[in-house]
Amino acid sequence: MTVQSPSERSTDPLARLRALTEARVGLGRAGAALPTAPMLAFQRDHALARDAVHAPFDAAGVAAALSPRTTVAVRSQARDRAEYLRRPDLGRRLDPGDVARLTGGDWDLAIVLADGLSAPAVHAHAAPTALALIARLPGWRIAPPVLATLARVALGDEIGARLGARLVLVLIGERPGLSAPDSLGAYLTWSPRIGRLDSERNCVSNIRPPHGLGYEAAADTLAWLLRAARGRRLTGVSLKDDSDSHGGSAALD
Amino acid sequence: MFASTLNGERYVFDDLKTLLARATPVRSGDELAGIAAASQSERVAARQALADLPLTVFLSEAVVPYEVDEVTRLIQDGHDAAAFAPIRHLTVGGLRDWLLSDEVGAEALAALGPGLTPEMVAAVCKLMRNQDLIAVAARRRVVTAFRSTVGQSGRLAVRLQPNHPTDDPAGVAASILDGLMYGCGDAMIGVNPAGDSLARTISLLRLIDDARERYDIPTQSCVLTHVTTSIAAVERGAPLDLVFQSIAGTEGANRGFGVDLALLAEGRAAALSLARGGGQVCYFETGQGSALSAGAHHGVDQQTLEARAYGVARAFDPFLVNTVVGFIGPEYLYDGKQILRAGLEDHFCGKLLGVPMGVDVCYTNHAEADQDDMDSLLTLLAVAGVNFIMGVPGADDVMLNYQSTSFHDALYVRRALGLRAAPEFEAWLAGMGMIDARGQVVAPPRGAALLDYTA
């Protein structure tokens, strides 16, 4: 056995390694295997991520966090979480029964708060991010926020098109990693319509204070991108090139 | 048109790609594409029809039209009729029996490779059980060399994958050091950069090369950036060993990766121009579902298209090819059972085509899979003679956010099956006092000679 006791570990040269990266280095060994403590730590983190993927979306709770603003709730064509995971195409289209809830208007921006692959991320971070952003956009005509269940990023294209919005911003739960089960992504698309490509969007990822990006910093970046997108009448690769440090690149689906 | 009758019911399959799709074991990607068998009965009926199909049909009927796809042209124009001659008379079912027969050994399998098209290999794969995929692949060693030699019988190499969320040099170096102390890194030290810029690529190449030179490690470096970035790095004089690219089985899917066959040739030529190793300088990654994901699948099932990606790979005499089997997500491979099957299929198909196959035994958090599934696939692949696996600290890739195999996993499977590191690397480990007389990696911190390493 080569498992080290805590007192041995304090003089362990591998402690230096552990201080240099968040990767799971210097874990020690039980023969060839992982010692029990790091093995269970991995299982704990995987359990948190798995539970986040399968957690149901509490759209009413997010709506309450946005009150007194009026919100609209819609669903995608996926019937349940299992179908959502197998059929990303269904998560990109509105349930036909919900289409009539979205009526056309004259909006600069539509904001969609969508469960994506981590409802807990949306529960924790979507409303504060949206409110911080709205506060930075005086004079913008912003449609009532849309709460979307079993949604992929591209559902925002249909929602934005239905609302007649010039820009759509989708705040959505990112695929959980072991280190972050509750990371929020923000995807911005100019002139939304069905069939937009991912290369036509800009993304700010890892909104997750205190470990990731904070609400104020995320809202600053998003407001910058929104103004640039409105000024240049586009989003996507060419906008990102100009903003450089502002754009993220986390692919969702 | 193809047809067969099962329990009195007649099943008809319009063309070759439909027959292949319906014969494929269940997977979510083919269901997503709308090409999977509608029932188990239809699936077995398709296998019956496929088993009776003469192999020569694959020389006259393409699953993706020759006129519109350069991968099809590469496959058909490169087919070696002389190598095909020993099996020319066989059906797909007959090929399965031939591959499994006692008379067919390593030499016959190696000689057959150029006579097989990826579609033939995909077809026979669909008739094989998991144990068949293991048994045949285990007899087909594909050995390649750069500074280390990978793929020999009794050996299992590891790609050390020291990724870091911000490419921090000290963080990358910490993961490299950790992996070396478990005896990993003999296939290569290969980083997926978080940022795709040329400057970042060059600094990571220098970091790995400095470590390699300082400790005289018989391995090779790779930064997994787009081939055009690698070409630019070569032009700037960066110490690039292996040129990387993701590839797929159709022209359209490759275009989605921003490459075509001419560009791959250009990348290979750039790496060869540095003359740092021998003639094997390419590292390719693949994975079932990439063509469907790119909207370029032509109604062909994802396992057949994956075999065609190996048809692309073999044209460039690669040092290593890696199927990143569970990375793409549950809409293509839903659970542990589907990932396990796909991993064995990919390894088998690659090896039969003469490709030096490794497998990234991996999964994402939205797939129905866990570490136990990966333990099973890892063990089966090691029995099947896989050339290399990944080594990621604690199995948790903190940059790409997925779970692969760990340094501990490599240690486990080498011990369980008596597999050893690449010979040059093993000698280096012995010289560094990091393995004992039996070839077992000693417990840290006795690999102390390395412990002063920093970026």
XYZ file of C-alpha atoms in Angstrom:
708
model
C 0.000 0.000 0.000
C 1.212 3.456 -0.790
C -1.631 5.486 0.639
C -0.200 8.386 2.540
C -1.434 9.605 5.874
C -2.312 13.303 6.246
C 0.913 13.953 8.174
C 3.015 12.374 5.430
C 1.103 14.326 2.840
C 2.113 17.628 4.370
C 5.737 16.906 3.449
C 4.773 15.316 0.154
C 6.615 16.842 -2.821
C 3.424 16.224 -4.793
C 1.749 18.937 -2.724
C 3.703 21.379 -4.888
C 2.023 19.916 -7.965
C -1.441 20.165 -6.477
C -0.926 23.876 -5.883
C -0.151 24.478 -9.575
C -3.325 23.244 -11.262
C -6.951 22.449 -10.605
C -6.367 19.151 -12.456
C -6.457 16.094 -10.193
C -2.704 15.629 -9.839
C -0.778 14.140 -6.916
C -3.669 11.940 -5.813
C -1.519 9.144 -4.381
C -2.040 5.441 -4.965
C -3.562 2.392 -3.335
C -1.503 -0.106 -5.301
C -2.359 0.822 -8.884
C -5.691 2.325 -7.910
C -7.012 5.592 -6.560
C -7.085 5.866 -2.771
C -10.606 5.883 -1.333
C -10.815 9.615 -0.575
C -10.079 10.915 -4.108
C -12.205 8.115 -5.587
C -15.208 9.266 -3.553
C -14.442 12.917 -4.300
C -14.705 12.093 -8.020
C -17.979 10.223 -7.478
C -19.346 13.184 -5.531
C -18.507 15.622 -8.327
C -19.931 13.295 -10.965
C -23.120 12.889 -8.920
C -23.528 16.677 -8.702
C -23.071 16.993 -12.449
C -25.477 14.137 -13.224
C -28.128 15.509 -10.884
C -27.736 18.931 -12.500
C -28.301 17.454 -15.978
C -31.506 15.737 -14.883
C -32.892 18.436 -12.566
C -36.308 19.795 -13.670
C -36.574 23.477 -14.608
C -38.381 25.671 -12.110
C -39.598 28.310 -14.580
C -41.983 29.798 -11.994
C -39.125 30.327 -9.575
C -37.081 32.178 -12.206
C -40.165 34.236 -13.131
C -40.561 35.222 -9.479
C -36.936 36.341 -9.363
C -37.661 38.649 -12.319
C -40.866 40.137 -10.891
C -42.445 42.614 -11.214
C -41.471 42.139 -14.863
C -43.954 40.203 -16.961
C -42.568 36.952 -18.335
C -43.724 34.388 -20.894
C -43.240 30.633 -20.407
C -42.790 28.293 -23.375
C -41.653 24.721 -23.988
C -39.726 23.046 -26.768
C -41.017 20.018 -28.672
C -39.103 17.626 -26.392
C -41.546 15.878 -24.066
C -39.211 15.069 -21.208
C -35.587 15.206 -20.109
C -34.729 11.819 -21.625
C -36.084 12.806 -25.033
C -34.404 16.184 -24.735
C -31.012 14.510 -24.339
C -31.540 12.137 -27.271
C -33.156 14.605 -29.657
C -31.421 17.988 -29.723
C -33.453 18.818 -32.848
C -36.673 18.826 -30.784
C -35.115 21.138 -28.211
C -34.513 23.699 -30.966
C -38.196 24.058 -31.944
C -41.173 25.515 -30.070
C -44.073 23.379 -28.949
C -46.794 24.334 -31.501
C -49.188 24.980 -28.622
C -46.904 27.704 -27.261
C -46.275 29.599 -30.492
C -49.317 31.858 -29.989
C -47.889 33.101 -26.673
C -45.251 35.011 -28.603
C -46.671 37.937 -30.531
C -44.666 40.211 -32.763
C -43.567 43.637 -31.551
C -40.928 46.261 -32.116
C -38.116 45.066 -29.864
C -34.416 45.789 -29.804
C -33.755 42.714 -27.702
C -35.435 39.496 -26.574
C -34.009 37.694 -23.538
C -34.577 33.930 -23.186
C -33.817 32.144 -19.919
C -33.507 28.456 -20.818
C -32.712 25.339 -18.799
C -30.281 23.803 -21.297
C -28.131 21.077 -19.783
C -28.121 22.509 -16.259
C -31.333 23.862 -14.736
C -29.500 24.638 -11.440
C -27.238 27.046 -13.327
C -30.292 28.930 -14.587
C -31.989 28.874 -11.180
C -28.896 30.385 -9.571
C -27.512 32.782 -12.160
C -29.933 33.642 -14.988
C -32.196 36.222 -13.303
C -29.343 38.203 -11.657
C -27.461 38.249 -14.971
C -30.550 39.403 -16.895
C -31.355 42.146 -14.381
C -27.749 43.406 -14.330
C -27.795 43.540 -18.116
C -31.167 45.301 -18.397
C -29.880 47.983 -15.996
C -27.055 48.632 -18.458
C -29.341 49.125 -21.465
C -31.335 52.332 -20.853
C -33.470 53.278 -23.829
C -33.500 49.738 -25.295
C -36.895 48.253 -26.083
C -36.652 44.852 -24.376
C -39.396 42.235 -24.819
C -40.863 40.508 -21.747
C -38.315 37.790 -20.804
C -39.146 34.292 -22.083
C -38.659 31.244 -19.846
C -37.991 28.195 -22.012
C -38.192 24.603 -20.783
C -36.249 21.708 -22.402
C -34.526 24.228 -24.619
C -31.355 24.297 -26.713
C -29.582 27.510 -27.691
C -31.181 27.569 -31.137
C -34.710 27.717 -29.668
C -33.908 31.388 -29.175
C -33.900 31.812 -32.964
C -37.560 30.860 -33.270
C -38.511 32.837 -30.160
C -36.675 35.938 -31.335
C -38.181 35.685 -34.805
C -41.723 35.293 -33.398
C -41.252 38.320 -31.171
C -39.861 40.382 -34.027
C -36.720 41.174 -32.027
C -33.555 42.456 -33.722
C -31.355 40.587 -31.250
C -31.917 37.558 -29.046
C -29.885 36.713 -25.959
C -30.195 33.154 -24.605
C -29.067 32.587 -21.013
C -28.752 28.823 -20.708
C -27.308 26.113 -18.447
C -24.036 24.761 -19.839
C -23.133 21.082 -19.913
C -21.915 20.372 -16.378
C -18.289 19.456 -15.870
C -16.956 17.803 -12.757
C -15.658 21.130 -11.468
C -18.755 23.196 -12.321
C -22.318 21.786 -12.305
C -23.919 25.266 -12.419
C -22.196 27.251 -15.152
C -24.360 29.663 -17.177
C -23.707 30.500 -20.823
C -24.975 33.552 -22.742
C -25.497 33.344 -26.520
C -26.184 36.421 -28.586
C -27.660 36.293 -32.112
C -28.414 39.184 -34.496
C -31.612 38.999 -36.561
C -32.762 35.670 -35.132
C -34.529 33.217 -37.419
C -34.756 29.433 -37.668
C -31.615 27.967 -39.190
C -29.030 30.392 -37.810
C -25.593 28.779 -37.498
C -23.531 28.625 -34.318
C -20.847 30.607 -36.128
C -23.367 33.475 -36.311
C -23.497 33.802 -32.514
C -21.322 35.280 -29.807
C -20.937 33.556 -26.491
C -19.957 34.493 -22.966
C -19.477 31.356 -20.904
C -18.816 30.261 -17.349
C -21.029 32.847 -15.603
C -20.866 31.411 -12.128
C -19.835 33.676 -9.256
C -17.814 33.460 -7.139
C -15.696 30.837 -8.998
C -16.449 31.919 -12.552
C -17.488 35.183 -14.166
C -19.564 37.492 -11.910
C -22.953 39.016 -12.883
C -21.642 42.579 -13.192
C -18.635 41.561 -15.290
C -20.801 39.331 -17.498
C -23.358 42.125 -17.946
C -20.596 44.583 -18.878
C -19.326 42.235 -21.586
C -22.816 41.421 -22.866
C -23.811 45.102 -23.001
C -20.626 45.830 -24.973
C -21.391 42.994 -27.393
C -25.046 44.052 -27.748
C -24.117 47.624 -28.611
C -21.467 46.453 -31.049
C -23.919 44.005 -32.632
C -26.594 46.688 -33.006
C -24.085 49.129 -34.457
C -22.651 46.659 -36.961
C -25.893 44.751 -37.526
C -24.271 41.355 -37.038
C -23.082 38.793 -34.523
C -20.683 35.899 -34.883
C -17.089 35.329 -35.785
C -16.326 38.785 -37.165
C -17.771 40.527 -34.111
C -15.836 38.242 -31.802
C -12.598 39.011 -33.620
C -12.981 42.662 -32.707
C -13.969 42.105 -29.092
C -11.272 39.464 -28.456
C -11.197 39.193 -24.679
C -14.952 39.621 -24.462
C -16.025 36.505 -26.346
C -16.034 32.964 -24.991
C -16.338 29.873 -27.088
C -18.098 27.148 -25.088
C -20.028 24.959 -27.500
C -23.327 23.748 -26.140
C -24.843 21.650 -28.842
C -32.431 -3.433 -53.668
C -31.801 -6.009 -50.952
C -34.290 -8.202 -49.096
C -34.609 -10.990 -46.590
C -37.387 -12.893 -44.852
C -37.618 -13.336 -41.101
C -40.393 -15.430 -39.507
C -42.405 -15.204 -42.698
C -42.122 -11.443 -42.966
C -40.237 -9.938 -45.893
C -37.967 -6.961 -45.288
C -36.752 -4.805 -48.171
C -33.783 -2.423 -48.112
C -33.629 0.098 -50.922
C -29.892 0.444 -51.254
C -26.562 -0.464 -49.689
C -26.421 2.424 -47.209
C -29.937 1.600 -45.977
C -29.011 -2.052 -45.541
C -25.911 -1.084 -43.557
C -27.831 1.365 -41.373
C -30.582 -1.132 -40.559
C -28.022 -3.838 -39.684
C -26.211 -1.611 -37.167
C -26.527 -2.302 -33.421
C -28.762 0.235 -31.665
C -27.348 3.720 -31.240
C -28.963 7.059 -30.665
C -27.161 8.840 -33.517
C -28.664 6.590 -36.188
C -32.070 7.055 -34.549
C -31.547 10.823 -34.572
C -30.718 10.603 -38.281
C -33.892 8.573 -38.874
C -32.033 5.667 -40.496
C -31.994 3.035 -37.725
C -33.950 -0.217 -37.905
C -37.510 0.220 -36.642
C -37.432 -3.069 -34.733
C -35.027 -5.752 -33.578
C -36.552 -8.057 -36.189
C -35.776 -5.614 -38.973
C -32.231 -5.270 -37.616
C -31.629 -9.017 -37.736
C -33.312 -9.293 -41.137
C -30.863 -6.684 -42.397
C -27.969 -8.673 -40.953
C -29.197 -11.786 -42.753
C -29.267 -9.909 -46.038
C -25.901 -8.352 -45.323
C -24.346 -11.732 -44.482
C -25.352 -13.021 -47.935
C -24.030 -9.972 -49.778
C -20.968 -10.573 -52.026
C -18.040 -8.338 -51.110
C -17.689 -7.332 -54.761
C -20.899 -5.305 -54.406
C -18.870 -2.807 -52.371
C -16.649 -2.196 -55.379
C -19.576 -1.246 -57.594
C -21.970 0.529 -55.201
C -20.801 3.541 -53.181
C -22.641 4.666 -50.029
C -21.652 8.279 -50.780
C -21.536 9.102 -54.523
C -18.092 9.084 -56.137
C -18.853 12.264 -58.067
C -19.596 14.427 -55.029
C -17.183 13.146 -52.397
C -13.388 13.064 -52.456
C -13.291 10.527 -49.619
C -15.200 8.046 -51.797
C -12.763 8.750 -54.618
C -9.794 8.220 -52.287
C -11.233 4.883 -51.150
C -12.189 3.532 -54.556
C -9.155 4.774 -56.470
C -6.839 3.405 -53.794
C -8.362 -0.071 -53.626
C -5.757 -2.806 -54.094
C -7.300 -5.573 -56.229
C -4.367 -7.950 -55.677
C -4.675 -7.712 -51.889
C -8.438 -8.257 -52.250
C -8.008 -11.411 -54.343
C -7.902 -13.945 -51.448
C -11.383 -12.873 -50.286
C -12.886 -11.737 -53.576
C -15.211 -14.739 -53.709
C -16.607 -14.220 -50.219
C -19.819 -12.731 -48.879
C -19.805 -10.411 -45.854
C -20.801 -13.356 -43.661
C -18.074 -15.417 -45.275
C -15.558 -12.694 -44.463
C -16.547 -12.880 -40.795
C -15.911 -16.636 -40.737
C -12.633 -16.145 -42.621
C -11.404 -13.475 -40.190
C -12.193 -15.682 -37.203
C -10.768 -18.884 -38.687
C -7.709 -20.552 -37.152
C -5.839 -20.387 -40.441
C -5.837 -16.607 -40.705
C -2.996 -15.105 -38.728
C -1.314 -11.759 -38.336
C 0.454 -11.856 -41.692
C -2.676 -12.652 -43.671
C -4.590 -9.882 -41.908
C -1.832 -7.367 -42.577
C -1.631 -8.349 -46.245
C -5.405 -8.034 -46.614
C -5.622 -4.419 -45.376
C -5.147 -2.574 -48.694
C -7.712 -4.886 -50.297
C -10.434 -3.880 -47.858
C -12.567 -0.794 -48.245
C -13.856 0.917 -45.092
C -17.398 -0.026 -46.108
C -16.495 -3.736 -46.271
C -14.938 -3.500 -42.827
C -17.941 -1.619 -41.447
C -20.246 -4.254 -42.920
C -18.497 -7.246 -41.368
C -18.240 -5.304 -38.106
C -22.048 -5.207 -37.947
C -22.139 -9.020 -38.043
C -19.605 -9.420 -35.259
C -20.221 -9.778 -31.573
C -18.047 -7.878 -29.150
C -15.849 -10.927 -28.590
C -15.339 -11.262 -32.354
C -14.229 -7.639 -32.569
C -11.726 -8.284 -29.783
C -10.453 -11.618 -31.058
C -9.710 -10.437 -34.596
C -8.262 -7.067 -33.588
C -5.926 -8.765 -31.105
C -4.297 -10.610 -34.026
C -3.733 -7.465 -36.058
C -0.855 -5.413 -34.661
C -0.189 -2.099 -36.350
C 3.244 -0.862 -35.269
C 4.412 2.714 -35.818
C 7.435 4.673 -34.661
C 8.652 8.183 -34.000
C 11.053 8.417 -31.016
C 9.105 5.603 -29.360
C 7.625 2.505 -30.979
C 3.917 1.986 -30.418
C 1.632 -0.951 -31.116
C 3.829 -3.986 -30.475
C 2.381 -7.124 -28.919
C 2.442 -6.994 -25.124
C 2.721 -3.196 -25.059
C 0.191 -0.503 -24.219
C 1.148 3.149 -24.648
C -0.457 6.243 -23.158
C -0.982 9.713 -24.550
C -0.314 12.069 -21.664
C -3.008 14.776 -21.934
C -1.976 17.622 -19.589
C -4.768 20.083 -20.433
C -5.312 23.259 -18.424
C -8.288 25.698 -18.602
C -6.025 28.677 -19.380
C -2.958 26.863 -20.801
C -1.007 28.040 -17.766
C 2.551 26.707 -18.318
C 3.088 25.761 -14.666
C -0.269 23.960 -14.604
C 0.453 22.051 -17.820
C 3.906 21.132 -16.512
C 2.437 19.860 -13.231
C 0.172 17.464 -15.121
C 3.061 16.315 -17.339
C 5.210 15.566 -14.312
C 2.355 13.754 -12.559
C 1.761 11.554 -15.604
C 5.413 10.706 -16.161
C 5.638 9.462 -12.593
C 2.923 6.910 -13.397
C 4.857 5.763 -16.453
C 2.532 7.547 -18.889
C 3.480 9.606 -21.939
C 5.066 6.997 -24.211
C 2.564 7.502 -27.058
C 3.027 11.256 -26.858
C 2.546 14.311 -24.709
C -0.372 16.024 -26.398
C -2.150 19.159 -25.198
C -5.556 20.442 -26.268
C -4.992 24.186 -26.059
C -7.721 26.354 -24.527
C -6.791 29.122 -26.950
C -6.228 28.397 -30.620
C -3.769 31.201 -31.418
C -0.433 30.632 -33.134
C 1.516 32.196 -30.265
C -0.181 29.890 -27.765
C 0.514 26.851 -29.925
C 4.202 27.692 -30.252
C 4.667 28.336 -26.533
C 3.030 24.997 -25.650
C 5.178 23.154 -28.216
C 8.290 24.728 -26.673
C 7.152 23.826 -23.163
C 6.773 20.133 -24.039
C 9.950 20.068 -26.095
C 11.984 21.657 -23.295
C 10.813 18.965 -20.851
C 11.536 16.235 -23.380
C 15.045 17.499 -24.067
C 15.880 18.228 -20.431
C 15.123 14.671 -19.327
C 15.849 13.005 -22.670
C 12.389 11.460 -22.799
C 11.818 9.176 -25.814
C 8.409 10.540 -26.722
C 6.887 13.137 -29.033
C 4.940 16.348 -28.647
C 1.663 17.505 -30.118
C -0.552 20.553 -29.697
C -4.041 19.767 -30.922
C -4.700 22.855 -32.959
C -6.040 23.245 -36.496
C -3.677 21.958 -39.177
C -3.285 25.448 -40.638
C -2.035 26.692 -37.252
C 0.452 23.803 -37.121
C 1.695 24.661 -40.612
C 2.176 28.269 -39.509
C 4.016 27.065 -36.392
C 6.383 25.021 -38.562
C 7.025 28.094 -40.703
C 7.955 29.987 -37.532
C 10.447 27.275 -36.583
C 8.472 25.775 -33.690
C 9.609 22.330 -32.445
C 6.602 20.415 -33.788
C 6.784 16.620 -33.788
C 3.259 15.520 -34.729
C 0.762 17.451 -36.816
C -2.806 17.075 -35.533
C -6.183 17.227 -37.207
C -9.755 16.049 -36.531
C -10.993 14.137 -39.556
C -14.242 12.483 -40.638
C -15.574 10.110 -43.267
C -17.117 12.483 -45.801
C -15.842 15.464 -47.748
C -18.583 17.646 -46.260
C -17.774 16.701 -42.670
C -14.097 17.377 -43.299
C -15.046 20.750 -44.717
C -16.859 21.359 -41.430
C -13.474 20.826 -39.745
C -11.977 23.293 -42.196
C -9.883 20.705 -44.062
C -9.729 18.676 -47.243
C -7.352 15.958 -48.384
C -4.996 18.446 -50.029
C -4.670 20.446 -46.819
C -3.973 17.274 -44.811
C -1.195 16.452 -47.268
C 0.163 19.957 -46.825
C 0.182 19.549 -43.044
C 1.982 16.226 -43.294
C 4.579 17.709 -45.623
C 5.181 20.577 -43.191
C 5.858 18.186 -40.291
C 8.037 15.962 -42.486
C 10.095 18.983 -43.531
C 11.398 19.279 -39.964
C 12.799 15.713 -40.094
C 12.384 15.277 -36.325
C 11.197 11.651 -36.530
C 10.649 9.164 -39.327
C 7.921 9.224 -41.921
C 4.997 8.878 -39.511
C 4.179 12.412 -38.360
C 0.368 12.634 -38.312
C -1.971 12.387 -35.351
C -5.667 12.208 -36.214
C -8.758 12.190 -34.048
C -12.122 10.825 -35.100
C -15.399 9.787 -33.537
C -18.749 8.323 -34.560
C -21.387 11.000 -35.150
C -19.151 13.779 -36.445
C -20.587 13.662 -39.980
C -24.187 13.768 -38.737
C -23.229 16.609 -36.415
C -21.872 18.491 -39.434
C -24.995 17.773 -41.498
C -22.871 15.819 -43.984
C -23.797 12.166 -43.421
C -25.608 11.446 -46.723
C -27.996 9.082 -44.912
C -25.131 6.718 -44.036
C -24.906 5.240 -40.542
C -22.310 6.717 -38.206
C -20.277 3.535 -37.770
C -19.765 3.142 -41.535
C -18.760 6.798 -41.817
C -16.325 6.349 -38.947
C -14.659 3.483 -40.836
C -14.367 5.828 -43.829
C -12.521 8.294 -41.594
C -9.899 5.546 -41.110
C -9.790 5.279 -44.885
C -8.785 8.940 -44.875
C -6.275 8.405 -42.053
C -4.435 5.511 -43.661
C -3.688 7.565 -46.758
C -1.390 9.729 -44.625
C 0.560 6.947 -42.837
C -0.208 8.335 -39.360
C 1.801 7.689 -36.202
C -1.355 7.549 -34.063
C -5.114 7.683 -34.667
C -7.510 8.180 -31.799
C -11.271 7.650 -31.729
C -12.656 9.935 -29.026
C -15.506 7.538 -28.565
C -17.773 9.017 -25.886
C -16.980 12.700 -26.266
C -19.727 13.639 -28.686
C -22.641 13.076 -26.325
C -25.760 10.991 -25.749
C -27.551 12.057 -28.940
C -24.981 9.929 -30.818
C -23.997 7.271 -28.257
C -26.577 7.219 -25.507
C -25.158 5.128 -22.715
C -22.311 2.955 -21.485
C -23.458 0.005 -23.608
C -23.442 2.028 -26.821
C -20.110 3.681 -26.017
C -18.546 0.321 -25.221
C -19.746 -1.228 -28.459
C -18.608 1.767 -30.518
C -15.154 1.720 -28.927
C -14.650 -1.931 -29.869
C -16.022 -1.332 -33.386
C -13.762 1.633 -34.032
C -10.668 -0.178 -32.805
C -11.470 -3.256 -34.892
C -12.227 -1.304 -38.069
C -9.144 0.868 -37.753
C -6.828 -2.059 -37.131
C -8.224 -4.115 -40.006
C -7.605 -1.158 -42.308
C -4.028 -0.917 -41.023
C -4.464 2.174 -38.882
C -2.552 2.511 -35.548
C -5.635 2.806 -33.370
C -5.897 4.218 -29.930
C -9.121 4.955 -28.092
C -10.070 7.815 -25.831
C -12.235 5.789 -23.453
C -14.469 8.610 -22.323
C -17.897 10.038 -21.538
C -19.653 13.299 -20.818
C -21.880 14.118 -17.877
C -25.056 14.088 -19.935
C -24.449 10.506 -21.133
C -25.781 7.519 -19.190
C -22.328 6.274 -18.292
C -19.868 6.261 -15.426
C -16.404 5.074 -14.359
C -17.546 1.444 -14.192
C -18.472 1.542 -17.887
C -15.072 2.989 -18.699
C -13.322 0.288 -16.651
C -15.101 -2.330 -18.755
C -14.247 -0.747 -22.108
C -10.658 -0.046 -21.067
C -10.136 -3.672 -20.069
C -11.740 -5.033 -23.250
C -9.665 -2.739 -25.464
C -6.478 -3.744 -23.718
C -7.363 -7.395 -24.383
C -8.008 -6.403 -28.007
C -4.503 -4.940 -28.232
C -5.298 -1.228 -28.450
C -2.173 0.784 -29.302
C -2.719 3.547 -26.774
C -5.175 5.174 -24.405
C -5.360 8.626 -22.824
C -3.815 9.537 -19.503
C -5.617 12.444 -17.822
C -4.988 13.420 -14.176
C -7.681 11.745 -12.100
C -9.692 11.010 -15.312
C -11.068 14.571 -15.159
C -10.157 16.839 -18.079
C -10.533 20.268 -16.494
C -10.292 22.059 -19.854
C -12.560 19.982 -22.102
C -14.980 19.066 -19.274
C -15.298 15.357 -19.903
C -13.986 12.208 -18.263
C -11.319 10.063 -19.887
C -8.933 7.415 -18.554
C -6.494 8.352 -15.806
C -2.846 7.618 -15.074
C -4.167 5.197 -12.441
C -6.291 3.471 -15.068
C -3.198 2.948 -17.220
C -1.352 1.526 -14.244
C -4.268 -0.794 -13.475
C -4.675 -2.188 -16.959
C -0.957 -2.660 -17.567
C -0.716 -4.639 -14.336
C -3.900 -6.619 -14.842
C -2.849 -7.852 -18.290
C 0.935 -7.746 -17.994
C 1.252 -4.993 -20.605
C 4.340 -2.804 -20.753
C 5.226 0.675 -21.913
C 6.775 1.339 -25.329
C 10.266 -0.223 -25.324
C 12.295 3.007 -25.620
C 10.165 4.672 -22.954
C 10.395 1.650 -20.695
C 14.192 1.813 -20.903
C 14.029 5.505 -20.011
C 11.793 4.769 -17.011
C 14.314 2.163 -15.848
C 17.182 4.616 -16.267
C 15.307 7.181 -14.188
C 14.699 4.628 -11.428
C 10.960 4.905 -11.983
C 10.286 1.205 -12.560
C 11.514 -1.779 -10.638
C 13.125 -4.970 -11.937
C 9.701 -6.404 -12.837
C 8.857 -3.343 -14.894
C 6.343 -2.060 -12.336
C 6.157 1.669 -11.811
C 7.415 2.454 -8.312
C 5.369 4.570 -5.963
C 6.026 8.287 -5.931
C 7.923 10.148 -4.621
C 10.708 7.743 -5.521
C 10.742 9.076 -9.084
C 12.536 11.967 -7.460
C 14.915 12.758 -10.316
C 12.002 14.417 -12.084
C 10.601 16.277 -9.126
C 12.528 19.477 -9.755
C 10.742 19.899 -13.086
C 8.811 23.110 -13.598
C 7.744 24.986 -16.691
